[in-house]
């Protein structure tokens, strides 16, 4: 990455937009989604920007630009449409140590504006470091289709209930509680539009200090890591990695695969002869994974390339069933499938 993505706090802070025309209005519409204090710096404002000022949504600075104007600003957008004025405004803002975005001049940008999927307070930002804005908008459209329109409301409710959860739900059970809220029955009910019923279920669970118990205890997923590249993982394997509390993996699994997992999941390298590290005995791996699942954890055992070709996977499945644990086997992409896919791709490309 050449730019690090992050969110900038706007509460109680100014955002200065230099310019009075359509380019400035585009930036103003974006910042109006926040609670920032917007300052429009230009001798004259077009009708839309003037309406923002009249409505109290922004203030107008018609005078000359100086460092005082930019000092302490959370962000500065320069959008006058005149290269000479833009360069001058950029220099003054930088002298005031304010992060600057100059419209259509990436070489003068300290910051860039991403495409946003807004489910306030859930916000997804998509950036291409200024290289492909059309692609960013295409990705935005795909993400818009994935996220429920009312998702932000569930996140906001959870934020309001979080102090209550901290008092009522034991610390080691909170992760599972919130997983149930977002991925279990409350989340499904909320997304279906019955928000009141979902809220009642969540509050009832908080009152008793726990999510409803799962049937069958914990869960163990034996998933294929594929031939190595992380973009060859199945979607279900990625989903399980993002849900996992503990991940057991062979040492020859590509590190890029593990980057797709939840950051706070425990990772246990099992070793592999090809790496010079002594492999764990199969019975030890199985015993540890089953023990974790019995404690109610979501456990993933990554096997490369596919558990269907692993003689020990069936033994693990049978051990899960004998203990009443949920067990899922997720096949991985194997080499013949990869070669076939490449052949088809080459044929499609002519």
XYZ file of C-alpha atoms in Angstrom:
350
model
C 0.000 0.000 0.000
C 1.106 3.533 -0.740
C -1.647 4.996 1.443
C -2.921 3.703 4.773
C -6.733 3.621 5.094
C -8.120 5.088 8.293
C -11.078 7.056 9.629
C -10.655 10.664 10.735
C -12.716 11.985 13.652
C -14.829 15.003 12.668
C -16.753 15.792 15.866
C -15.944 19.325 16.981
C -13.496 19.851 14.101
C -13.417 22.000 10.979
C -13.202 20.867 7.373
C -12.194 23.661 5.001
C -13.314 23.513 1.373
C -11.620 26.033 -0.918
C -13.791 26.863 -3.913
C -17.276 28.129 -4.665
C -18.423 26.049 -7.642
C -19.528 22.541 -8.536
C -16.258 20.821 -7.569
C -16.478 22.360 -4.118
C -20.155 21.416 -3.885
C -19.296 17.776 -4.565
C -16.917 17.743 -1.604
C -19.426 19.616 0.563
C -22.110 16.982 -0.119
C -19.671 14.320 1.031
C -18.643 16.112 4.246
C -22.255 16.957 5.056
C -22.636 13.255 5.913
C -20.420 13.946 8.939
C -20.815 16.265 11.929
C -17.843 18.429 10.938
C -17.950 22.226 10.964
C -17.695 23.063 7.254
C -15.966 26.262 6.142
C -16.434 27.310 2.498
C -13.546 29.527 1.435
C -14.248 31.462 -1.767
C -15.121 35.042 -2.753
C -18.462 33.864 -4.160
C -20.555 30.717 -3.713
C -22.886 29.050 -6.188
C -26.553 28.679 -5.283
C -26.189 25.214 -3.703
C -23.280 26.219 -1.461
C -25.017 29.473 -0.522
C -28.041 27.407 0.531
C -25.839 25.308 2.823
C -24.668 28.510 4.508
C -28.201 29.912 4.768
C -29.354 26.675 6.398
C -26.552 26.833 8.957
C -24.858 23.733 7.558
C -21.661 25.651 6.682
C -19.964 29.004 7.179
C -18.591 31.280 4.455
C -15.060 32.688 4.431
C -14.913 35.172 1.516
C -11.575 36.709 2.459
C -7.993 35.838 1.533
C -6.442 32.490 2.374
C -3.881 32.310 5.171
C -2.480 29.714 7.562
C -4.891 30.744 10.297
C -7.813 29.545 8.181
C -6.334 26.045 7.876
C -4.688 25.646 11.280
C -6.179 22.722 13.192
C -8.468 21.647 10.349
C -9.251 17.940 10.184
C -9.068 18.094 6.389
C -8.741 20.607 3.587
C -10.237 20.181 0.127
C -9.039 22.482 -2.627
C -11.489 22.595 -5.526
C -11.357 25.931 -7.336
C -10.853 24.586 -10.852
C -7.920 26.973 -11.351
C -4.536 25.247 -11.232
C -2.653 28.335 -10.033
C -5.103 28.995 -7.186
C -5.168 25.307 -6.269
C -1.377 25.146 -6.023
C -1.266 28.300 -3.907
C -4.004 27.071 -1.548
C -2.247 23.715 -1.242
C 1.003 25.405 -0.203
C -0.708 27.537 2.455
C -2.610 24.544 3.887
C 0.550 22.459 4.034
C 2.347 25.281 5.824
C -0.446 25.097 8.424
C 0.178 21.305 8.678
C -3.340 20.436 7.533
C -3.919 17.292 5.431
C -4.905 18.386 1.915
C -6.806 16.949 -1.033
C -6.558 18.877 -4.310
C -9.258 17.746 -6.734
C -7.938 16.035 -9.884
C -4.296 16.613 -8.891
C -3.165 13.414 -7.122
C 0.443 14.608 -6.869
C -0.783 17.370 -4.534
C -2.918 15.091 -2.342
C -1.968 14.053 1.172
C -5.363 12.362 1.460
C -7.818 10.903 -1.036
C -11.574 10.410 -0.729
C -12.761 6.825 -1.094
C -16.030 5.553 -2.476
C -18.321 5.082 0.508
C -20.992 2.563 1.356
C -22.924 4.366 4.076
C -24.892 2.402 6.665
C -24.165 4.887 9.427
C -22.557 4.070 11.826
C -21.289 1.260 9.598
C -19.204 2.776 6.800
C -17.248 0.862 4.173
C -14.549 2.861 2.385
C -13.174 1.671 -0.956
C -10.032 3.214 -2.396
C -7.690 2.589 -5.301
C -5.054 5.207 -4.340
C -6.456 7.390 -7.096
C -5.578 4.917 -9.850
C -9.014 3.573 -10.798
C -12.008 5.530 -9.444
C -14.392 3.772 -11.851
C -13.347 0.411 -10.412
C -13.913 1.734 -6.887
C -17.466 2.705 -7.842
C -18.088 -0.761 -9.307
C -16.932 -2.371 -6.058
C -19.131 0.064 -4.136
C -22.153 -1.120 -6.108
C -21.360 -4.752 -5.271
C -20.977 -3.997 -1.567
C -24.223 -1.970 -1.564
C -26.010 -5.106 -2.772
C -24.458 -7.247 -0.017
C -25.220 -5.052 2.997
C -28.815 -4.762 4.192
C -30.162 -1.199 3.973
C -31.086 -1.259 7.682
C -27.760 -2.675 8.884
C -26.698 0.622 10.429
C -29.679 0.555 12.756
C -28.612 -2.802 14.202
C -25.076 -1.493 14.712
C -26.417 1.639 16.414
C -28.643 -0.439 18.719
C -25.676 -2.633 19.621
C -23.637 0.425 20.491
C -26.358 1.660 22.843
C -26.646 -1.771 24.474
C -22.912 -2.396 24.806
C -22.606 -0.984 28.386
C -25.497 -3.225 29.475
C -23.829 -6.232 27.852
C -20.591 -5.395 29.682
C -22.462 -5.541 32.989
C -24.578 -8.616 32.301
C -22.606 -10.936 30.010
C -19.348 -12.522 31.273
C -16.267 -11.332 29.406
C -15.386 -14.720 27.932
C -18.924 -15.080 26.545
C -19.243 -11.659 24.892
C -17.635 -12.565 21.595
C -20.105 -15.423 21.145
C -22.957 -13.169 22.241
C -22.221 -10.559 19.594
C -21.711 -13.273 16.983
C -25.220 -14.492 17.806
C -26.601 -10.939 17.540
C -25.170 -10.271 14.087
C -25.090 -13.729 12.491
C -27.797 -15.535 14.427
C -31.558 -15.151 14.753
C -31.574 -11.453 15.795
C -29.526 -10.408 12.776
C -31.706 -12.399 10.396
C -34.881 -11.014 11.955
C -33.562 -7.439 11.795
C -32.511 -7.730 8.145
C -35.946 -9.150 7.322
C -37.483 -5.923 8.596
C -38.863 -6.956 11.997
C -36.529 -4.714 13.965
C -38.710 -4.587 17.073
C -38.731 -8.391 17.426
C -34.963 -8.531 16.970
C -34.435 -5.857 19.625
C -36.686 -7.736 22.081
C -34.713 -10.959 21.553
C -31.384 -9.202 22.100
C -32.578 -7.470 25.282
C -34.030 -10.703 26.643
C -30.687 -12.441 26.125
C -28.823 -9.624 27.865
C -31.197 -9.812 30.804
C -30.256 -13.478 31.410
C -26.574 -12.810 30.703
C -26.075 -15.004 27.633
C -27.191 -15.800 24.110
C -29.481 -18.829 23.781
C -27.393 -22.016 23.998
C -26.280 -23.625 20.768
C -27.539 -27.091 20.032
C -24.798 -29.675 19.817
C -22.065 -27.751 21.662
C -19.159 -26.195 19.778
C -18.241 -26.386 16.116
C -15.253 -27.697 14.171
C -14.656 -26.985 10.510
C -12.099 -28.965 8.535
C -11.382 -26.738 5.548
C -9.223 -27.020 2.478
C -6.514 -24.403 2.050
C -6.260 -25.184 -1.658
C -3.080 -25.193 -3.738
C -1.661 -22.136 -1.969
C -2.983 -18.848 -3.354
C -5.559 -17.212 -1.121
C -7.749 -16.195 -4.057
C -8.329 -19.907 -4.692
C -10.013 -20.441 -1.331
C -13.715 -21.176 -1.414
C -16.057 -18.480 -0.135
C -17.212 -20.776 2.665
C -13.652 -21.326 3.862
C -13.136 -17.554 4.013
C -16.375 -17.164 5.988
C -15.287 -19.828 8.483
C -11.860 -18.204 8.902
C -13.553 -14.908 9.703
C -15.735 -16.602 12.346
C -13.002 -18.725 13.920
C -11.842 -18.432 17.507
C -8.972 -20.896 16.941
C -7.241 -21.900 13.683
C -5.041 -24.981 13.384
C -2.997 -24.984 10.207
C -0.212 -26.912 8.554
C 2.967 -24.834 8.384
C 3.011 -25.027 4.577
C -0.272 -23.086 4.340
C 0.359 -19.777 2.564
C 0.564 -16.874 5.086
C -1.724 -14.900 2.782
C -4.501 -17.342 3.596
C -4.253 -16.498 7.290
C -4.558 -12.783 6.532
C -8.199 -13.477 5.667
C -8.892 -14.755 9.182
C -10.153 -12.759 12.133
C -7.237 -10.800 13.536
C -7.847 -11.874 17.133
C -8.264 -15.580 16.367
C -5.689 -17.856 18.004
C -3.403 -19.439 15.398
C -1.706 -22.790 16.009
C 0.958 -23.930 13.518
C 1.043 -27.712 13.354
C 4.412 -28.064 11.615
C 5.225 -29.950 8.451
C 8.107 -32.138 7.405
C 8.776 -30.021 4.297
C 9.460 -26.966 6.488
C 11.889 -28.674 8.816
C 9.453 -28.317 11.723
C 8.292 -31.476 13.449
C 4.619 -32.070 12.587
C 2.115 -32.516 15.366
C 0.867 -36.113 15.721
C -2.617 -36.450 14.267
C -4.091 -37.645 17.564
C -2.692 -34.579 19.368
C -4.143 -32.208 16.765
C -7.500 -33.942 16.936
C -7.602 -33.922 20.741
C -6.777 -30.192 20.953
C -9.296 -29.207 18.265
C -12.052 -31.281 19.856
C -11.282 -29.865 23.289
C -11.590 -26.309 21.969
C -14.877 -27.116 20.231
C -16.247 -28.668 23.421
C -15.552 -25.358 25.173
C -17.951 -23.726 22.709
C -15.294 -22.235 20.429
C -15.471 -22.022 16.648
C -12.490 -24.077 15.478
C -11.058 -24.307 11.970
C -8.472 -26.872 10.919
C -6.899 -25.826 7.623
C -5.605 -28.689 5.511
C -3.800 -28.240 2.219
C -5.028 -28.811 -0.406
C -8.288 -30.581 0.509
C -9.570 -32.523 3.552
C -11.349 -34.980 1.274
C -7.907 -36.316 0.365
C -6.777 -36.478 4.006
C -7.031 -39.871 5.657
C -7.315 -38.386 9.150
C -10.182 -36.013 8.380
C -12.784 -38.784 8.462
C -11.529 -39.893 11.885
C -11.966 -36.336 13.148
C -15.500 -36.182 11.757
C -16.411 -39.420 13.522
C -14.891 -38.187 16.782
C -17.017 -35.021 16.556
C -20.188 -37.007 16.019
C -19.441 -39.292 18.956
C -19.109 -36.227 21.219
C -22.183 -34.448 19.912
C -20.175 -31.664 18.267
C -21.097 -29.982 15.023
C -18.538 -30.736 12.334
C -18.320 -29.399 8.803
C -15.969 -30.411 6.011
C -15.303 -27.718 3.411
C -13.496 -29.070 0.338
C -10.587 -27.138 -1.122
C -9.613 -26.468 -4.704
C -7.208 -29.176 -5.879
C -4.595 -29.019 -8.629
C -6.612 -30.702 -11.434
C -9.433 -28.204 -10.855
C -6.946 -25.357 -10.936
C -5.443 -26.565 -14.219
C -8.896 -27.007 -15.729
C -9.892 -23.499 -14.691
C -6.685 -22.086 -16.210
C -7.348 -23.982 -19.459
C -10.849 -22.535 -19.651
C -9.525 -19.051 -18.910
C -6.890 -19.302 -21.613
C -9.501 -20.532 -24.071
C -11.787 -17.621 -23.192
C -8.936 -15.183 -23.776
C -8.416 -16.682 -27.207
